[in-house]
Structure formats: C-alpha cells, structure tokens
Amino acid sequence: MLVRLLYASRSSQPHTAALLETILAQSHAHNPARGITGILCYSGDIFMQVLEGSRAEVSALYNSIAKDPRHHDVEILMLEEISQRRFAGWTMGQVNLAKVNPSLLLRYSEKPQLDPFRLTGSCSLALLEELIATAAIVGRNH
C-alpha cells in the first residue's frame, strides 16, 4: 500500500545552504533504499514536504522528522492512500519559493508567500503540482 504524506514545519535554525544540503543529502542517501520519494519546498523558516512510499516507511520517516531538533511546529497537512505516486521522479526534489513568481503563490493563498499552516492540504498539494508543471522543482532524481 502506498501513501502520500504532506506536512509543514518551521526551522529551528536559520536556513543556510549547508542546512539544506545536509537535509537533501540525507534524503538522497536513505530514501531510495526505503522506497520513499517526494519534494521539499522552503521559504524563509518554513518547510513543506511531501513523502510518498509504503505506509510503514513514510510513518517511520515522519516520526523521525517530528523528533528532529532542526524542526518545530511539525504539522500534518494531508495523509492519503494512493494508487500511484505523483512525485516518483525525485528521491527528494527541492523548490526555493523565493525564486518562484509571487503570483503563483497568490493563486493559492491570501498573500504571495508560503504559509502552509493557513492553507488546506489540497491547496498545498495543488501548489506543489503546479510547481512540477512549471519546472520549478530542481534536485537530483533517482
């Protein structure tokens, strides 16, 4: 059984290139063996991430993330059983929303800035799907 988990969190430390590279390197090193794919969006101190894979593996990874001191205010936005992956091409793709056209963010939210804590899970997922469609997602794939 496959599931998709969408969650948001706030960084406990300032976003730096080194912090993001560490998170992405860990994802690229461990996610393929666990069968987990997904994407990571960030803007300011906010992270929004999709994890796809088996229910057991996604649950284990989410529980680990929720305990990680680099994050706080970890909140599930959406969890659903899926018949196929939407983010299968990425062990962990990434989007820096500071480089995305603000009108795209405004389409889904009250202001042209990422605040998944104030969006529905379906709006957050639709935003991520549009980012894929506009090729805003970068990062190493399988």
Coordinates of C-alpha atoms in Angstrom, one line a residue:
M1 CA 0.0 0.0 0.0
L2 CA 1.3 3.4 -0.9
V3 CA 0.6 6.6 1.0
R4 CA 1.3 10.3 0.4
L5 CA 2.0 12.5 3.5
L6 CA 2.2 16.3 3.2
Y7 CA 3.5 18.1 6.2
A8 CA 4.8 21.6 7.1
S9 CA 7.3 22.6 9.8
R10 CA 9.3 25.6 10.9
S11 CA 13.1 25.6 11.0
S12 CA 14.7 25.8 14.4
Q13 CA 17.8 27.4 12.9
P14 CA 18.3 29.9 10.1
H15 CA 18.1 28.4 6.6
T16 CA 21.6 28.1 5.2
A17 CA 22.9 26.4 2.1
A18 CA 24.7 24.0 4.5
L19 CA 21.5 23.1 6.4
L20 CA 19.5 22.4 3.1
E21 CA 22.4 20.4 1.6
T22 CA 22.5 18.3 4.8
I23 CA 18.8 17.6 4.7
L24 CA 18.8 16.8 1.0
A25 CA 22.0 14.7 1.2
Q26 CA 20.3 12.6 4.0
S27 CA 17.2 12.2 1.8
H28 CA 19.2 11.1 -1.3
A29 CA 21.3 8.7 0.8
H30 CA 18.4 7.0 2.7
N31 CA 15.2 7.4 0.8
P32 CA 15.9 5.2 -2.3
A33 CA 16.5 2.1 -0.1
R34 CA 13.3 2.9 1.9
G35 CA 11.3 3.4 -1.3
I36 CA 10.5 7.0 -0.4
T37 CA 10.1 9.8 -3.0
G38 CA 8.9 13.3 -2.6
I39 CA 9.8 17.0 -2.7
L40 CA 10.8 19.7 -0.3
C41 CA 9.7 23.3 -0.5
Y42 CA 11.2 26.0 1.6
S43 CA 10.8 29.8 2.1
G44 CA 12.1 31.7 5.0
D45 CA 11.9 29.5 8.0
I46 CA 9.1 27.3 6.6
F47 CA 9.4 23.8 5.1
M48 CA 6.7 22.0 3.3
Q49 CA 7.4 18.4 2.3
V50 CA 5.7 15.5 0.5
L51 CA 6.7 12.0 1.3
E52 CA 5.4 9.0 -0.8
G53 CA 6.0 5.3 -0.2
S54 CA 4.8 2.5 1.9
R55 CA 2.7 3.4 4.9
A56 CA 5.3 1.9 7.3
E57 CA 8.3 3.6 5.8
V58 CA 6.5 7.0 5.4
S59 CA 5.3 6.8 9.0
A60 CA 8.7 5.9 10.3
L61 CA 10.3 8.8 8.5
Y62 CA 7.7 11.3 9.5
N63 CA 8.1 10.2 13.2
S64 CA 11.8 10.8 12.9
I65 CA 11.3 14.2 11.3
A66 CA 8.9 15.2 14.0
K67 CA 11.5 14.5 16.6
D68 CA 14.4 16.2 14.7
P69 CA 15.5 19.3 16.6
R70 CA 16.1 21.1 13.4
H71 CA 12.3 21.5 13.1
H72 CA 9.4 22.6 15.3
D73 CA 5.7 23.1 14.7
V74 CA 5.6 20.0 12.6
E75 CA 2.1 19.6 11.4
I76 CA 0.4 17.1 9.0
L77 CA -1.4 18.8 6.3
M78 CA -2.7 15.7 4.4
L79 CA -2.3 12.0 4.5
E80 CA -3.9 9.8 1.9
E81 CA -3.7 6.3 0.5
I82 CA -2.7 6.5 -3.2
S83 CA -2.8 4.2 -6.2
Q84 CA 0.3 5.8 -7.7
R85 CA 3.0 8.3 -6.9
R86 CA 2.9 11.9 -8.2
F87 CA 6.5 12.6 -7.1
A88 CA 8.1 9.3 -8.3
G89 CA 10.8 11.1 -10.2
W90 CA 12.5 12.5 -7.1
T91 CA 14.3 10.9 -4.2
M92 CA 13.8 14.4 -2.9
G93 CA 13.3 17.3 -5.3
Q94 CA 13.6 20.8 -3.9
V95 CA 11.9 24.2 -4.5
N96 CA 13.2 27.5 -3.2
L97 CA 10.0 29.6 -3.3
A98 CA 12.0 32.8 -3.1
K99 CA 12.7 32.1 -6.8
V100 CA 9.1 31.4 -7.8
N101 CA 6.8 34.1 -9.3
P102 CA 4.8 35.5 -6.4
S103 CA 1.6 35.4 -8.5
L104 CA 1.8 31.6 -8.4
L105 CA 1.7 31.6 -4.6
L106 CA -1.0 34.2 -4.5
R107 CA -3.2 31.9 -6.6
Y108 CA -3.4 29.5 -3.7
S109 CA -3.1 31.7 -0.6
E110 CA -4.1 35.0 0.9
K111 CA -0.6 36.6 0.4
P112 CA 2.2 35.9 -2.1
Q113 CA 4.2 34.0 0.4
L114 CA 4.3 30.4 1.6
D115 CA 2.3 29.7 4.7
P116 CA 1.0 26.1 4.5
F117 CA -0.2 26.4 8.1
R118 CA -3.0 28.6 6.8
L119 CA -3.8 26.5 3.6
T120 CA -5.8 23.4 3.2
G121 CA -3.9 20.3 2.4
S122 CA -5.5 20.1 -1.0
C123 CA -4.4 23.7 -1.8
S124 CA -0.9 22.9 -0.7
L125 CA -0.7 19.8 -2.9
A126 CA -2.2 21.7 -5.9
L127 CA 0.6 24.3 -5.4
L128 CA 3.2 21.6 -5.5
E129 CA 1.7 20.1 -8.6
E130 CA 1.8 23.4 -10.3
L131 CA 5.4 23.8 -9.3
I132 CA 6.1 20.5 -11.1
A133 CA 4.2 21.6 -14.2
T134 CA 6.2 24.9 -14.3
A135 CA 9.5 23.0 -13.8
A136 CA 10.2 24.9 -10.6
I137 CA 11.4 21.7 -8.9
V138 CA 15.1 21.0 -9.0
G139 CA 17.3 18.4 -7.5
R140 CA 18.7 15.0 -8.1
N141 CA 16.3 12.3 -9.1
H142 CA 16.8 8.5 -8.9

